Amino acid sequence: NAGVTQTPKFRILKIGQSMTLQCTQDMNHNYMYWYRQDPGMGLKLIYYSVGAGITDKGEVPNGYNVSRSTTEDFPLRLELAAPSQTSVYFCASTNGPNTEAFFGQGTRLTVV
Amino acid sequence: GNSVTQMEGPVTLSEEAFLTINCTYTATGYPSLFWYVQYPGEGLQLLLKATKADDKGSNKGFEATYRKETTSFHLEKGSVQVSDSAVYFCAPKGRSPGGGNKLTFGTGTQLKVEL
């Protein structure tokens, strides 16, 4: 009953470092999303994907990259970490346009 | 694309009080409507949903009715508990023109329930 799994749960990066946030789902969902949530704020869409090999920008894509080589995996890449990227990152997946979204538990990232 | 307007929080209530969190949306076509809840330190999870006009979604004592004429999906609960303290997100969801499925959320409404 894994659902959407995100790793790591916590990470501290230094300015300029890079890292990949992992997201895996075992529900065979075509649609996957990455969000960031700043303290006391709502969710902002970073990137999304409607199927393997297809990705598109959301509201705040700058400083991030994604890939979708398989249905299951949707990693988010930070190339040059900046303090403005300190946030909690959530991955989500859905089965179709009118179905519920399933969320991971989040990755709390701090850039110092 | 879809967008949503929720009442600003935090909303602070005493236990057993009546809750209403307003949500109005704009959307292309006929979206499904969802309420999600985020408990402290967790990701979002589905609370309830409605897929067509006049449908009522309900779960854990919460209810919301899909009002197409007013493009609203207000969340209500007759008697809140301390354990309902969380952030609530309204989300319309439907296919965007040209295909694809961009799922966006509003800012959410924080609910604090006190004894």
PDB file of C-alpha atoms in Angstrom, chain A residues 6-57:
ATOM      1  CA  GLN A   6       9.191  10.663  -1.671  1.00  0.00           C
ATOM      2  CA  THR A   7      12.823  10.566  -0.640  1.00  0.00           C
ATOM      3  CA  PRO A   8      14.574  12.013   1.228  1.00  0.00           C
ATOM      4  CA  LYS A   9      12.292  13.341   3.974  1.00  0.00           C
ATOM      5  CA  PHE A  10      14.748  16.026   5.051  1.00  0.00           C
ATOM      6  CA  ARG A  11      17.807  17.589   3.444  1.00  0.00           C
ATOM      7  CA  ILE A  12      20.123  20.502   4.072  1.00  0.00           C
ATOM      8  CA  LEU A  13      22.008  21.852   1.070  1.00  0.00           C
ATOM      9  CA  LYS A  14      24.654  24.518   0.737  1.00  0.00           C
ATOM     10  CA  ILE A  15      24.181  27.304  -1.775  1.00  0.00           C
ATOM     11  CA  GLY A  16      25.241  26.143  -5.233  1.00  0.00           C
ATOM     12  CA  GLN A  17      24.944  22.427  -4.528  1.00  0.00           C
ATOM     13  CA  SER A  18      22.672  20.207  -6.563  1.00  0.00           C
ATOM     14  CA  MET A  19      20.355  17.387  -5.632  1.00  0.00           C
ATOM     15  CA  THR A  20      17.521  15.234  -6.907  1.00  0.00           C
ATOM     16  CA  LEU A  21      14.265  14.758  -5.050  1.00  0.00           C
ATOM     17  CA  GLN A  22      12.872  11.335  -5.787  1.00  0.00           C
ATOM     18  CA  CYS A  23       9.193  10.520  -6.306  1.00  0.00           C
ATOM     19  CA  THR A  24       7.787   7.087  -7.078  1.00  0.00           C
ATOM     20  CA  GLN A  25       4.189   5.901  -7.337  1.00  0.00           C
ATOM     21  CA  ASP A  26       2.949   2.335  -7.608  1.00  0.00           C
ATOM     22  CA  MET A  27      -0.610   3.044  -8.774  1.00  0.00           C
ATOM     23  CA  ASN A  28       0.164   3.189 -12.515  1.00  0.00           C
ATOM     24  CA  HIS A  29      -0.985   6.811 -12.645  1.00  0.00           C
ATOM     25  CA  ASN A  30      -0.233   8.753 -15.793  1.00  0.00           C
ATOM     26  CA  TYR A  31      -0.327  12.208 -14.230  1.00  0.00           C
ATOM     27  CA  MET A  32       2.319  13.359 -11.775  1.00  0.00           C
ATOM     28  CA  TYR A  33       3.059  16.742 -10.214  1.00  0.00           C
ATOM     29  CA  TRP A  34       5.660  18.561  -8.162  1.00  0.00           C
ATOM     30  CA  TYR A  35       4.710  21.359  -5.772  1.00  0.00           C
ATOM     31  CA  ARG A  36       6.490  23.531  -3.283  1.00  0.00           C
ATOM     32  CA  GLN A  37       4.880  24.849  -0.136  1.00  0.00           C
ATOM     33  CA  ASP A  38       6.431  27.774   1.684  1.00  0.00           C
ATOM     34  CA  PRO A  39       5.594  28.329   5.369  1.00  0.00           C
ATOM     35  CA  GLY A  40       1.975  29.336   5.861  1.00  0.00           C
ATOM     36  CA  MET A  41       1.343  29.310   2.136  1.00  0.00           C
ATOM     37  CA  GLY A  42      -0.494  27.164  -0.359  1.00  0.00           C
ATOM     38  CA  LEU A  43       0.925  24.878  -2.997  1.00  0.00           C
ATOM     39  CA  LYS A  44       2.672  26.227  -6.057  1.00  0.00           C
ATOM     40  CA  LEU A  45       2.980  23.944  -9.072  1.00  0.00           C
ATOM     41  CA  ILE A  46       6.570  23.542 -10.284  1.00  0.00           C
ATOM     42  CA  TYR A  47       6.313  20.936 -13.060  1.00  0.00           C
ATOM     43  CA  TYR A  48       3.877  18.281 -14.115  1.00  0.00           C
ATOM     44  CA  SER A  49       3.716  15.295 -16.422  1.00  0.00           C
ATOM     45  CA  VAL A  50       0.824  13.632 -18.212  1.00  0.00           C
ATOM     46  CA  GLY A  51       2.733  10.492 -19.097  1.00  0.00           C
ATOM     47  CA  ALA A  52       6.156   8.963 -19.608  1.00  0.00           C
ATOM     48  CA  GLY A  53       8.294  11.199 -21.801  1.00  0.00           C
ATOM     49  CA  ILE A  54       6.013  14.233 -21.424  1.00  0.00           C
ATOM     50  CA  THR A  55       6.629  17.092 -18.991  1.00  0.00           C
ATOM     51  CA  ASP A  56       5.477  20.689 -18.791  1.00  0.00           C
ATOM     52  CA  LYS A  57       6.120  23.776 -16.685  1.00  0.00           C
TER      53      LYS A  57
END
